[in-house]
Tab-separated table of C-alpha atoms in Angstrom:
chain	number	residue	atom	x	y	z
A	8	UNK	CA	93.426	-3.254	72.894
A	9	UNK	CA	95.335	-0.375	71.094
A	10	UNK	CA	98.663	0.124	69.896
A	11	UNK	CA	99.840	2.420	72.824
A	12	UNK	CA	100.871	-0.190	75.200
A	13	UNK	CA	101.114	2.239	78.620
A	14	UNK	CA	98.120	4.025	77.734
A	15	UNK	CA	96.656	0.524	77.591
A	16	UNK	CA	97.813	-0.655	80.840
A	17	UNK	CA	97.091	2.546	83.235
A	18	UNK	CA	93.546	1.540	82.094
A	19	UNK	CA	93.327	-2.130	82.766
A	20	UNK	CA	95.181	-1.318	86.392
A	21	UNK	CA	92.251	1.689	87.008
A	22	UNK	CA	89.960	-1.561	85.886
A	23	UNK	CA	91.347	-4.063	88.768
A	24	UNK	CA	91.212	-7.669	88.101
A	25	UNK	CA	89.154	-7.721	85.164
A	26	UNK	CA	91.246	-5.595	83.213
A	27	UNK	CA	93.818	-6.640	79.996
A	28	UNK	CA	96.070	-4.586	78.466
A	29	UNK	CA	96.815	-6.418	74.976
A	30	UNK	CA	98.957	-4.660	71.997
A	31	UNK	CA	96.577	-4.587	68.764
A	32	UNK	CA	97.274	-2.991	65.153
A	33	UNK	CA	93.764	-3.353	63.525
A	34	UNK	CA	95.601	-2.671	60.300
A	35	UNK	CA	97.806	-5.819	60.778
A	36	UNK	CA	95.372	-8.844	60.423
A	37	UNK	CA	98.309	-10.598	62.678
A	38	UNK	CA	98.194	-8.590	65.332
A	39	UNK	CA	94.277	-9.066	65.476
A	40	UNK	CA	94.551	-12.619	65.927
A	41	UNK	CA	96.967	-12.522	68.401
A	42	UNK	CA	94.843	-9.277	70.389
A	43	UNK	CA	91.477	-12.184	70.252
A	44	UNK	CA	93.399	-15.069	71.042
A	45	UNK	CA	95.184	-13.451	74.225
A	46	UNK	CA	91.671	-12.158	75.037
A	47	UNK	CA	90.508	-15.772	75.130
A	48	UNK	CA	93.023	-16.901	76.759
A	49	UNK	CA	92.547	-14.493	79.798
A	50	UNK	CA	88.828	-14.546	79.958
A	51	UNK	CA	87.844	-18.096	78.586
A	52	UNK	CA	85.864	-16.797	75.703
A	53	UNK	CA	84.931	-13.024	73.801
A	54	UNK	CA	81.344	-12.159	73.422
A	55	UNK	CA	81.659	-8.536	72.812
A	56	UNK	CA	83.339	-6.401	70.074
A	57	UNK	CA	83.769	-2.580	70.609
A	58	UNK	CA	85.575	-0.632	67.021
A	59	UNK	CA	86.240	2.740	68.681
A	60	UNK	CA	89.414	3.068	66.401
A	61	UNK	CA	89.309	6.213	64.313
A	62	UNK	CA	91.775	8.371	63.143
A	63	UNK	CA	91.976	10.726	59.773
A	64	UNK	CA	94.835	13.715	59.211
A	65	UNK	CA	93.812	17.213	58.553
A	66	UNK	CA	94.038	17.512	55.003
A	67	UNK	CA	92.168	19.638	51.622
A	68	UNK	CA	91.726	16.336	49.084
A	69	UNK	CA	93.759	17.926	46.568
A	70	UNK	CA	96.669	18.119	49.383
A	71	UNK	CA	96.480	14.742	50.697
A	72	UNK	CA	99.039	11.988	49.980
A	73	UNK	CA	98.255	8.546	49.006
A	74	UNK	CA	99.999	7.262	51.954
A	75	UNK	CA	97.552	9.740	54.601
A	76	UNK	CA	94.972	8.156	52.317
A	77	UNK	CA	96.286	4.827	52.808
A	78	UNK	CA	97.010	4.842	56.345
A	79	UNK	CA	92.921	6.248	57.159
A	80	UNK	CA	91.633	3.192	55.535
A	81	UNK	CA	94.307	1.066	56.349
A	82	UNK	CA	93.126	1.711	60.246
A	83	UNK	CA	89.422	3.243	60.022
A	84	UNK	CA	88.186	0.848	57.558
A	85	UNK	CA	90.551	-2.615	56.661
A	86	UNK	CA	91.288	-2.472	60.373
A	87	UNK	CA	87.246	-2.608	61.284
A	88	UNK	CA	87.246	-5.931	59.062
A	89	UNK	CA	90.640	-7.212	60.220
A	90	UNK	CA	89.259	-7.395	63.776
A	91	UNK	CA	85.870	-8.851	63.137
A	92	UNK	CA	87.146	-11.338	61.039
A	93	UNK	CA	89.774	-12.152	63.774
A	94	UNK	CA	86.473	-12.142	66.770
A	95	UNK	CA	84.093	-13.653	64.115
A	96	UNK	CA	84.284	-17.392	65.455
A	97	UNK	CA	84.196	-16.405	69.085
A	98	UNK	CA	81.036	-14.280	68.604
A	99	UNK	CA	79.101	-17.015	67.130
A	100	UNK	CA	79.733	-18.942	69.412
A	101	UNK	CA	79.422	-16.744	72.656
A	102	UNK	CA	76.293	-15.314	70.351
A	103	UNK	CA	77.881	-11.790	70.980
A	104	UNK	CA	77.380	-8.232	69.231
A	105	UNK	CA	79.428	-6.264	67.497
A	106	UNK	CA	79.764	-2.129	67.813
A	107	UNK	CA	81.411	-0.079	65.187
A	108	UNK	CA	81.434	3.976	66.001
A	109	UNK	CA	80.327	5.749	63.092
A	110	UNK	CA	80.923	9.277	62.575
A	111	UNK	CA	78.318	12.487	62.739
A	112	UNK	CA	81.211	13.777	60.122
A	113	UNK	CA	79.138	11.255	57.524
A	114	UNK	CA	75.966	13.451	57.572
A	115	UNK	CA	78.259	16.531	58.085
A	116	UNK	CA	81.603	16.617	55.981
A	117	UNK	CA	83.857	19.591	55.927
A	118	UNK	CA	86.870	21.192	54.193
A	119	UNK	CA	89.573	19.162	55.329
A	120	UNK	CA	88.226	16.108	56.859
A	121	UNK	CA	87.099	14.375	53.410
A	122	UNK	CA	89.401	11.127	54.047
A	123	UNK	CA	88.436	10.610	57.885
A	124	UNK	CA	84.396	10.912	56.108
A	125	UNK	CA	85.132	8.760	53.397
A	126	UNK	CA	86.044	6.456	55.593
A	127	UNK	CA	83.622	6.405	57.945
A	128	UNK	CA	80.774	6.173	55.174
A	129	UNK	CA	82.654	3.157	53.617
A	130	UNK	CA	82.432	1.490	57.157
A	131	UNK	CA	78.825	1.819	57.383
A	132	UNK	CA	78.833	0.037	54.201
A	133	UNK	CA	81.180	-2.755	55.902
A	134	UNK	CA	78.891	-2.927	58.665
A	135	UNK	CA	75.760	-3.709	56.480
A	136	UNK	CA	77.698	-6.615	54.476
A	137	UNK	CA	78.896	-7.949	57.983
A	138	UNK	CA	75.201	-8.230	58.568
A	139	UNK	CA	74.459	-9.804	55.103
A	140	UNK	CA	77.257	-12.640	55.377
A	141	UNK	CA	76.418	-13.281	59.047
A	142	UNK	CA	72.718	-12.673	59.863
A	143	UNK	CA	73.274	-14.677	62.993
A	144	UNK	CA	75.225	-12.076	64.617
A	145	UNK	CA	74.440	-8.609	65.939
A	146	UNK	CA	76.114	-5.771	64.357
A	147	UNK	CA	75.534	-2.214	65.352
A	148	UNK	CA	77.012	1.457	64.279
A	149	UNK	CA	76.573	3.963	66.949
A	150	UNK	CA	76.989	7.042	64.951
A	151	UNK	CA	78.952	9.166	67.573
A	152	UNK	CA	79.445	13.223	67.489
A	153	UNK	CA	82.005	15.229	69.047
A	154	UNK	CA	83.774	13.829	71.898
A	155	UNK	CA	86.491	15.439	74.339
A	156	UNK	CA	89.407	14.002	75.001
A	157	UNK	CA	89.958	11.567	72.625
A	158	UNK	CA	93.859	12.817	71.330
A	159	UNK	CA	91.723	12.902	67.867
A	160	UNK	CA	93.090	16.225	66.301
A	161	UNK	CA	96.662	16.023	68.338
A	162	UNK	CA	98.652	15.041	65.573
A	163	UNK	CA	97.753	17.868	63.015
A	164	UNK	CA	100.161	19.588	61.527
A	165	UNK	CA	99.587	23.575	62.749
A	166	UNK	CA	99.586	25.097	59.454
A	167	UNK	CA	97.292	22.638	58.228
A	168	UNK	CA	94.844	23.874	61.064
A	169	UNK	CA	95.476	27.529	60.905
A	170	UNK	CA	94.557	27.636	56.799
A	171	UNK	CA	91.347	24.757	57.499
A	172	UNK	CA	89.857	26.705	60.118
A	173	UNK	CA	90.127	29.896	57.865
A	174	UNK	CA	88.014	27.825	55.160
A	175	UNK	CA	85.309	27.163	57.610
A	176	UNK	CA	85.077	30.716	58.979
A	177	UNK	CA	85.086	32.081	55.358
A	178	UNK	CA	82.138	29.322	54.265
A	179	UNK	CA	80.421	29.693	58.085
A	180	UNK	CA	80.724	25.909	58.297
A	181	UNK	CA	81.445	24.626	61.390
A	182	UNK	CA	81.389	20.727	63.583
A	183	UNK	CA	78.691	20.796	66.225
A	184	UNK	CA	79.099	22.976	68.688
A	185	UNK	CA	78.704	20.473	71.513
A	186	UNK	CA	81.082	18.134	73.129
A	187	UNK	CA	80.159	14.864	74.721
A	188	UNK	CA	82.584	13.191	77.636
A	189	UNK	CA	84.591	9.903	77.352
A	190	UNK	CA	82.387	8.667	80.322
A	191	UNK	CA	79.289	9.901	79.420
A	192	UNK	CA	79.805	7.774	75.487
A	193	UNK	CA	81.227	4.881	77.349
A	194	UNK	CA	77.963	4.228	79.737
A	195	UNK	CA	76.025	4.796	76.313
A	196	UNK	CA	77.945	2.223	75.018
A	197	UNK	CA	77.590	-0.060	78.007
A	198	UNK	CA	73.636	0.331	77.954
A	199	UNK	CA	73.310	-0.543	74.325
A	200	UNK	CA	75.438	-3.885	75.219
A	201	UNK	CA	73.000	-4.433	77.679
A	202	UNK	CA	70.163	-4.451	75.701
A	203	UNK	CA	68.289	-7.286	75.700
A	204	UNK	CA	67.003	-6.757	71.391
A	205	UNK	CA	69.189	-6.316	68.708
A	206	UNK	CA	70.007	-2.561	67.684
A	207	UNK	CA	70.916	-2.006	64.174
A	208	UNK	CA	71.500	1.886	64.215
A	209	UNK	CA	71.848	4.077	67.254
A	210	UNK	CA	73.110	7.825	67.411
């Protein structure tokens, strides 16, 4: 579920007969409902909820708009809650578990990147009162450093980048070095679904 439709649906056809593509704004609490119930519809029931929706422009804090700070929260943090709360009656009753990806970017913030951190550390708060309102229910944040290929940094405006970068040459401040794959985060993500104990934290 995403809001890129064909992106969506070249996955679900690599995926055979047990793929769905489904049309999902996080940000619209609508468009969640409608993303679970088609979801149960297909499959009979959802037992498993995977937030790997992140997004965040390139921006100095004194630069940045109320509407690019709107729009991070709107979608990294509202649209975390939006979906749970959409999944939240399915997953008690399946008994299912919830994953949220965090952010290395929370232990490490940097010129430029203050709104995508600030929302990521507000959505490990979400995450713990998820787990206070509902202790019933698994809900896990797999913090999660850099990763290739994710169309994370396409959208940034060149300038932006050019005058960031020079910041974090200037202040030798830089993101990790190393890059994980897609595949190699989603069969992390698969074994910590498998587990047969509840995981709170996992990086």
């Amino acid at each position: 579920a995403a809001r890129r439709l064909p992106e969506l649906e070249e996955a679900a056809a690599r995926a055979g007969d047990s793929g769905l593509a489904v049309r999902c704004d996080v940000a619209d609490r609508d468009s969640c409902d409608a993303a679970v119930g088609a979801t149960v519809s297909a499959f009979g029931g959802l037992d498993t909820l995977l937030f790997a929706t992140g997004m965040s422009p390139l921006a100095m804090l004194e630069e940045a708009s109320a509407e690019e700070w709107r729009r991070v929260l709107e979608t990294n943090l509202i649209g975390a809650s939006n979906i749970t709360a959409a999944a939240l009656a399915q997953l008690k009753e399946h008994e299912g578990r919830a994953l949220y990806l965090s952010s290395y970017a929370v232990r490490q913030p940097l010129p430029g990147l203050g709104l995508y951190r600030v929302s990521k550390v507000a959505l490990d708060a979400l995450i713990e009162c998820w787990r206070m309102e509902h202790p019933d229910l698994d809900f896990t944040r797999v913090v999660v450093g850099n990763t290739a290929s994710t169309g994370f940094a396409d959208r940034w405006d060149p300038e932006r980048l050019r005058a960031t970068l020079s910041v974090w040459v200037e202040r030798n401040l830089f993101p990790s070095p190393t890059m994980m794959s897609l595949g190699d985060l989603a069969r992390s993500l698969v074994g910590i679904l498998a587990a047969p104990s509840y995981i709170d934290d996992v990086a």
